[in-house]
XYZ file of C-alpha atoms in Angstrom:
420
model
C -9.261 14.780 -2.741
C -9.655 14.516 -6.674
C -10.567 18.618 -6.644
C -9.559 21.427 -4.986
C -12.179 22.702 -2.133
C -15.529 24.126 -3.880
C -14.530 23.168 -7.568
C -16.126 19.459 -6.868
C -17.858 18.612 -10.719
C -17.981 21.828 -12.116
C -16.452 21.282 -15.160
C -19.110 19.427 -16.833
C -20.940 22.609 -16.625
C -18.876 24.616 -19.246
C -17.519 23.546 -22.794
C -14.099 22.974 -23.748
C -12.672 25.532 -25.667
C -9.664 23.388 -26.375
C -6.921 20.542 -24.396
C -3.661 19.550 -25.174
C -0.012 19.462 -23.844
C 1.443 22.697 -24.892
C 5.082 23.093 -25.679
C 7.408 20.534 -24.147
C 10.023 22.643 -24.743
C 8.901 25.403 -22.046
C 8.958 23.471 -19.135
C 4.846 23.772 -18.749
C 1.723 22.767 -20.268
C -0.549 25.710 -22.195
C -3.743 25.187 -23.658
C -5.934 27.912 -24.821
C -3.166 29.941 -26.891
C -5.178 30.862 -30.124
C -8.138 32.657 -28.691
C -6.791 35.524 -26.513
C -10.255 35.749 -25.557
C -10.134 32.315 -23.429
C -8.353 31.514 -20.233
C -4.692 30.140 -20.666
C -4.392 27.199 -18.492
C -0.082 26.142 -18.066
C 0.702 23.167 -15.879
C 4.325 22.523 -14.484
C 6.026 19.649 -14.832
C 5.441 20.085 -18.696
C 3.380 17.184 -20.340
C 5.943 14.255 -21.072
C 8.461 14.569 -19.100
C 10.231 11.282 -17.902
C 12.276 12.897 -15.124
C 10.416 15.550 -13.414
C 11.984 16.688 -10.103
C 10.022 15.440 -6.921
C 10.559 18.088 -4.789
C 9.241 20.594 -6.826
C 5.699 19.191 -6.733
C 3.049 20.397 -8.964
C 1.543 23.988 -9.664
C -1.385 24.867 -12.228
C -2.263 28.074 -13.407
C -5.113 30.217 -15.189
C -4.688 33.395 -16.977
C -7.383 35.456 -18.176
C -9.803 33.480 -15.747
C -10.285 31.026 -12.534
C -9.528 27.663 -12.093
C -13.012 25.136 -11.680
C -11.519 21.954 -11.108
C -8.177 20.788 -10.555
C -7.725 16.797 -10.477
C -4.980 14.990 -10.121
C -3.761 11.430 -9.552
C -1.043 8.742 -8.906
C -1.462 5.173 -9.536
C -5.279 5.516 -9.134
C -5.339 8.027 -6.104
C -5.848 11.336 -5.488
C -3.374 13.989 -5.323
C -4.434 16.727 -2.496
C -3.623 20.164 -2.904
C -4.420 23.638 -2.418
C -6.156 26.381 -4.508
C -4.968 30.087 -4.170
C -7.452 32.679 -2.650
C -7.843 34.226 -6.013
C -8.210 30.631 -7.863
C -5.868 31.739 -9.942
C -3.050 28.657 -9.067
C -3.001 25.693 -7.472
C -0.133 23.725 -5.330
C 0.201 20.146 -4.678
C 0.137 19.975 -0.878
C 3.355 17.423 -0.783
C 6.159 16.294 -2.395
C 5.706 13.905 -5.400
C 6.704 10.092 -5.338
C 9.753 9.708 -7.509
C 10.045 7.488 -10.337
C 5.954 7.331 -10.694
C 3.429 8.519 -13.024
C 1.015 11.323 -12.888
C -1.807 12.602 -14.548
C -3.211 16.078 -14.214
C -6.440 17.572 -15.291
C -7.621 21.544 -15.043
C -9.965 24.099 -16.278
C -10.375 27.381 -16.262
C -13.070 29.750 -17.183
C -13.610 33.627 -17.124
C -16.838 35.187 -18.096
C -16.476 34.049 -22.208
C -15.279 30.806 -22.376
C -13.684 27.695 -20.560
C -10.091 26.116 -20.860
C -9.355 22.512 -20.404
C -4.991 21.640 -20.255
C -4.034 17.917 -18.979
C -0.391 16.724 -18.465
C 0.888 13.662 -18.031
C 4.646 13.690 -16.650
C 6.872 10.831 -14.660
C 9.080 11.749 -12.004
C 13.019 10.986 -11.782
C 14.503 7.781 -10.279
C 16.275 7.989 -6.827
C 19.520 7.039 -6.183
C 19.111 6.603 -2.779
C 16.001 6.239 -0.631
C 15.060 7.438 2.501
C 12.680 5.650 4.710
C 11.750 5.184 8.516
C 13.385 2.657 10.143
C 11.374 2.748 13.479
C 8.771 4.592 15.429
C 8.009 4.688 19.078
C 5.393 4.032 20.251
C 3.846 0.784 18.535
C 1.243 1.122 16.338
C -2.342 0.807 18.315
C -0.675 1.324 21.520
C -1.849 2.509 24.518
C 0.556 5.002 25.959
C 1.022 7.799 28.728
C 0.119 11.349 28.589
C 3.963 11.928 28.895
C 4.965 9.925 25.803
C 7.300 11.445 23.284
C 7.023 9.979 19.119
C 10.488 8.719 18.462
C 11.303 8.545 14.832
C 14.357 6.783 13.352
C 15.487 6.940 9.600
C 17.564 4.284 7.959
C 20.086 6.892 6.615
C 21.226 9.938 7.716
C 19.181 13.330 6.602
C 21.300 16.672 5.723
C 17.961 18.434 4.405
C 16.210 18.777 7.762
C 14.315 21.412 6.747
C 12.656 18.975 4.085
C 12.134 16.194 6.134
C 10.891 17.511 9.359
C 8.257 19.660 7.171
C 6.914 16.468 5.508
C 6.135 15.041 9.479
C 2.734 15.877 10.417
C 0.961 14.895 13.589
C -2.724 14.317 14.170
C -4.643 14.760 17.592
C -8.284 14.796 18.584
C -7.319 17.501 21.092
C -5.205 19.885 19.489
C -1.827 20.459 21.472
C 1.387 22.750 20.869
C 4.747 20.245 19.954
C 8.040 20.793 18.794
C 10.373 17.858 16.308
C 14.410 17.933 18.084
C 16.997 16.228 15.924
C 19.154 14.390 17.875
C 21.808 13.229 15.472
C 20.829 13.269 12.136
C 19.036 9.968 11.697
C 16.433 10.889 14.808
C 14.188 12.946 15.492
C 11.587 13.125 18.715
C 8.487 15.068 18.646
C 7.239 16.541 22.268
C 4.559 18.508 23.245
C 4.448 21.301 25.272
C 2.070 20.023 27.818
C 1.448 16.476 28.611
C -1.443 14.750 25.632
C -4.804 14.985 26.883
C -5.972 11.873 28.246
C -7.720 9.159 26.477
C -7.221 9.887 22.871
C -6.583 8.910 19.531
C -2.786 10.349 17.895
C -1.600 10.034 14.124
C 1.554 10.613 12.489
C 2.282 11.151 8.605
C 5.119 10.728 7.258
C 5.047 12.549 4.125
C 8.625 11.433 2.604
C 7.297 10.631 -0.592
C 10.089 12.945 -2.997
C 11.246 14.409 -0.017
C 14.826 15.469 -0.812
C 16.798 14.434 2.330
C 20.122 15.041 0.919
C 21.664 15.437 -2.765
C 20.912 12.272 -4.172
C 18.530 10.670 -1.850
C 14.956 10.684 -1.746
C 12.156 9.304 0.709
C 9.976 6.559 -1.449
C 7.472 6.186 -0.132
C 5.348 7.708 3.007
C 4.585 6.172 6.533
C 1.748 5.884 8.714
C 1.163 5.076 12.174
C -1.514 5.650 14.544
C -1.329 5.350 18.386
C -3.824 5.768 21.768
C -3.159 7.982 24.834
C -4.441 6.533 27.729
C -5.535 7.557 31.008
C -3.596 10.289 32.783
C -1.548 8.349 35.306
C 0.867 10.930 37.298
C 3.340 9.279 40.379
C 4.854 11.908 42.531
C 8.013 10.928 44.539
C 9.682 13.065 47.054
C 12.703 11.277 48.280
C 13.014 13.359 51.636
C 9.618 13.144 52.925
C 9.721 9.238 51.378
C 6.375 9.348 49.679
C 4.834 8.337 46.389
C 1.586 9.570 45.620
C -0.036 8.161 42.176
C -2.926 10.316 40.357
C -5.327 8.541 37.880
C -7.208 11.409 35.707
C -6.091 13.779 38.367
C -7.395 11.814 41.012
C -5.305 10.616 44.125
C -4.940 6.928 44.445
C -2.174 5.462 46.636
C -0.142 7.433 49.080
C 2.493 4.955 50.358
C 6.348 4.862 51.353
C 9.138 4.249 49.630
C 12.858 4.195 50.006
C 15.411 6.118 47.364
C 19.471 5.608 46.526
C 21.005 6.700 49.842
C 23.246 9.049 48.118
C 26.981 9.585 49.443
C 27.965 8.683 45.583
C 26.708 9.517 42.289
C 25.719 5.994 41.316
C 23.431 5.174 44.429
C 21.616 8.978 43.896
C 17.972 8.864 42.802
C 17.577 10.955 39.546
C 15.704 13.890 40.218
C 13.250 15.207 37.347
C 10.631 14.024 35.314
C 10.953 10.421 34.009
C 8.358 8.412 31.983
C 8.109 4.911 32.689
C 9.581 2.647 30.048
C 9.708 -1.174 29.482
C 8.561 -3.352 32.793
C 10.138 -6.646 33.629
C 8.932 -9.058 36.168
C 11.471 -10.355 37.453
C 14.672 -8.671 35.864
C 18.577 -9.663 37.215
C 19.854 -6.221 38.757
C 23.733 -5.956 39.050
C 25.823 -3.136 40.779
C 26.956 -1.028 37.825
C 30.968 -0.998 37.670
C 31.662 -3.749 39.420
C 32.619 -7.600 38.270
C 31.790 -10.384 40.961
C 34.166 -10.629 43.665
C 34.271 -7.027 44.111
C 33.529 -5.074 46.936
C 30.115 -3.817 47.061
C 29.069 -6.520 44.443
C 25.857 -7.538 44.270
C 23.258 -9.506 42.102
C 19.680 -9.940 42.497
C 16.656 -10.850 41.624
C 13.712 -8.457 41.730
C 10.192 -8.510 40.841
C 7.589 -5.857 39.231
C 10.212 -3.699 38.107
C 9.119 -0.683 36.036
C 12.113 1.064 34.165
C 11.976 5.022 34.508
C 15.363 5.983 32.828
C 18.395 4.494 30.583
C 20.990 4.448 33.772
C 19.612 1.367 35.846
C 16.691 2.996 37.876
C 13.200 0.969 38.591
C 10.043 1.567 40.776
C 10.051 -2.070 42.542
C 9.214 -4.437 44.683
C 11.919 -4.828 47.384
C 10.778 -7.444 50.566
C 13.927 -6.368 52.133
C 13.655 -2.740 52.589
C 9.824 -2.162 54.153
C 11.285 -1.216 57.180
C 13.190 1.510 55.568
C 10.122 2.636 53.389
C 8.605 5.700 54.254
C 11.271 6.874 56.694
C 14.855 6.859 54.968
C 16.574 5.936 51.640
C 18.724 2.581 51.539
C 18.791 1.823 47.596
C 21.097 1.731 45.416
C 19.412 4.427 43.021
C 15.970 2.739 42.603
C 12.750 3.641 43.969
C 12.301 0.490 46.471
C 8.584 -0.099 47.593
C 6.673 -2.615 49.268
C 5.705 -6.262 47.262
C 1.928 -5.422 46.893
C 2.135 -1.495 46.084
C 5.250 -2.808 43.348
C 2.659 -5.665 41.771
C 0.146 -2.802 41.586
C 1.810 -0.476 39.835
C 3.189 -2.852 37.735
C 0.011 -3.802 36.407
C -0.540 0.086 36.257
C 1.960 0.952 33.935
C 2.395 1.794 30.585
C 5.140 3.662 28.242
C 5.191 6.847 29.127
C 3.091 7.520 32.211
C 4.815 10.373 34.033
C 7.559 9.827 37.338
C 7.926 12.967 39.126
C 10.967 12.818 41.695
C 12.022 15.228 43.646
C 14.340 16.044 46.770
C 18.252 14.955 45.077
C 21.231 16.803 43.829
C 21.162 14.497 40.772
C 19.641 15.770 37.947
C 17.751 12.950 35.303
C 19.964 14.364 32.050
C 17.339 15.209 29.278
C 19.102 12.479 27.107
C 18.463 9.304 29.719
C 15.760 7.226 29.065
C 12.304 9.232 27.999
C 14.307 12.184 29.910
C 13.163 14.969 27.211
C 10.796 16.638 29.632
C 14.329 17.403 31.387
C 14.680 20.437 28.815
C 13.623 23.386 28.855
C 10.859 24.148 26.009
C 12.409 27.078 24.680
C 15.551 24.664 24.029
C 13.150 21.613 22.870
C 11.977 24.489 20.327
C 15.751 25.371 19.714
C 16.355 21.597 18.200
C 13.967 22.135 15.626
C 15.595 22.566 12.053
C 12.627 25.009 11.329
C 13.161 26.667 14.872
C 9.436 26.629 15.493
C 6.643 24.559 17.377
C 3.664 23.325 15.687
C -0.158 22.358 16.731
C -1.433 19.702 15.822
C -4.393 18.892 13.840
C -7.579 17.230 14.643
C -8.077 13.346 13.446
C -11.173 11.351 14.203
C -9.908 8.254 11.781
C -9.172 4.691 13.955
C -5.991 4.252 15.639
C -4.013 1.335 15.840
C -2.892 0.849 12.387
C 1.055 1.512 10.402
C 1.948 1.527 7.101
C 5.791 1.068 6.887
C 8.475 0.340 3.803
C 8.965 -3.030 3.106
C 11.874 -3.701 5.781
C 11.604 -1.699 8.335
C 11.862 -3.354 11.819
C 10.268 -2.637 15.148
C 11.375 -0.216 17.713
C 13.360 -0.954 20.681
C 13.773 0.329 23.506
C 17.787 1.603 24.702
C 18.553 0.219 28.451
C 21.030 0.591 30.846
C 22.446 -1.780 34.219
C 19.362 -2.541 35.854
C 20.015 -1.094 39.995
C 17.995 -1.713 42.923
């Protein structure tokens, strides 16, 4: 916005009592000095200066009246900000880009007279820059109501603080979320509750002169915009040997299945909420540990697989076990079902749908796969550097679109051994 809220064109109502750049020496720009009876109008960075620090942003000021109009701009675009209750001052909303050019325009008026200061300043050079390296999910994709935003940097970020409060996310239906660091080149944003179905989701990246550590700073900002889709809930209870699939809340398949068989750690179905992940039709699956020749060795072939976690577990079609489905668990860890339920689902899925199992002594670790619902949200919360949750806003702009730094690459997803 080229104003601040309700000061839109109001300065060609009042004359200009004076203009200038004030005192470079003072770190601000005055105008309005020689008549005590005008308003005093001081903008910081001070008019001219070549290495103005990004993360300090901008700030205007009126003494002796209000501000009317507040405008500034970067390379032809508008530079939003904020106007104090009183209209006294004014804050640029976000950091500044560094090494660019601005140009800043405000008046003031009391009762008297009106006060027009302008400043034009360039910010300093980075040595280093911080950008995004990847983002999950794609941008325009259609995800589950489960699905987390996975953000990766392309060097590691010792001002948190800074960079998580330049993040913003967008929602048509506001929900409560919470950024974790985990390590300090990601960072995953989840929401308390699952997303509202079938909506449009932005994030911001505000890194522009974000100050990530001493001599880096992010360059430029990054934009991506993503769809939820429907709500698409599969309950599994490995002792009764059901799955039950909800679509918008409504039940759609009730059908057997067949979990790990337990007796060790590797064949025990995860228990937890997992989020479906990549699918793969048909994917090799190998028993984890073991080299061919091996006892227990075994390699295989499977169709409509749909990955639920990091450490080798599918839902998928498996011929071989329908007599077992519904009535006991022979897999190796995986959720085994029949061809024509597997195909289904298959062609159900997307990222991030939510995989509710229940009935083992093996819990899915928060860490595996999409496993974040796994914590506790008082912990999620815990993992923020600014130790709080946000809502987020409302959007109603198109999703489907990013805007990333020249070089950044596409996200990938981590996988494990594939086990039936």
């Amino acid at each position: 916005m080229r104003a601040a809220a309700g000061l839109t064109g109001v300065a060609l109502l009042f004359a200009t009592a004076c203009s200038g750049g004030g005192n470079k020496g003072d770190g601000v720009a005055a105008a309005g000095k020689e008549d005590t009876a005008a308003p005093q109008v001081t903008i910081t960075p001070v008019d001219g200066s070549g290495k103005a620090k990004p993360e300090q942003g901008i700030e205007v000021k009126a003494a002796n009246g209000t501000l009317e109009t507040v405008a500034v701009q970067v390379k032809g675009k508008d530079v939003p900000g904020a106007l104090s209750a009183d209209k006294t001052s004014w804050k640029s909303t976000w950091t500044l880009a560094p090494n660019a050019a601005y140009e800043v325009s405000a008046t003031a008026k009391n009762a008297k007279k009106s006060t027009t200061a302008t400043s034009k300043f360039r910010t300093l050079k980075a040595s280093q820059s911080l950008s995004v390296s990847s983002v999950m999910p794609n941008a325009g994709q259609r995800v589950g109501i489960g699905m987390p935003i996975i953000v990766n940097f392309n060097r590691s970020v010792t001002n948190r603080k800074a960079v998580e409060q330049s993040l913003e996310v967008t929602s048509e239906k506001p929900n409560e979320g919470a950024w974790y660091w985990n390590g300090s080149q990601q960072v995953i944003f989840r929401t308390k509750k699952y997303w509202a179905a079938n909506q449009k989701i932005g994030l911001t990246a505000h890194l522009a002169g974000v100050k990530s550590s001493a001599s880096t700073y992010g360059t430029a900002d990054y934009n991506l915009k993503f769809k939820i889709g429907d709500s698409r809930i599969s309950k599994i209870n490995t002792r009764t040997h059901r799955m039950v699939v909800y679509i918008n809340g409504k039940k759609v398949k009730n059908v057997g299945i067949s979990a790990g068989r337990g007796g060790v750690r590797k064949y025990t179905t995860t228990n937890g909420i997992h989020l479906t992940m990549e699918k793969e039709n048909p994917v090799k699956m190998t028993s984890p540990g073991l080299k061919k020749g091996d006892p227990g060795y075994y390699e295989e072939m499977v169709n409509y697989a749909v990955r639920i976690s990091n450490s080798g577990e599918y839902v998928h079609s498996a011929p071989w076990s329908v007599g077992s489905q519904g009535s006991s668990n022979v897999s190796h860890g995986c959720i085994n079902a029949s061809p024509s339920f597997a195909q289904w689902f298959y062609g159900l899925a997307q990222w991030g749908d939510v995989v509710d199992i229940t009935g083992t002594d093996r819990e899915l670790e928060w860490d595996n796969g999409y496993g974040f619902w796994q914590k506790p949200w008082k912990q999620w919360v815990k993992g923020s550097a600014l130790d709080k949750s946000v809502t987020t806003g409302s959007t109603t702009d198109p999703a489907g679109t990013a805007t990333t730094t020249p070089g950044t690459t596409p996200a990938t997803t981590p996988a494990g051994t594939p086990t039936p």
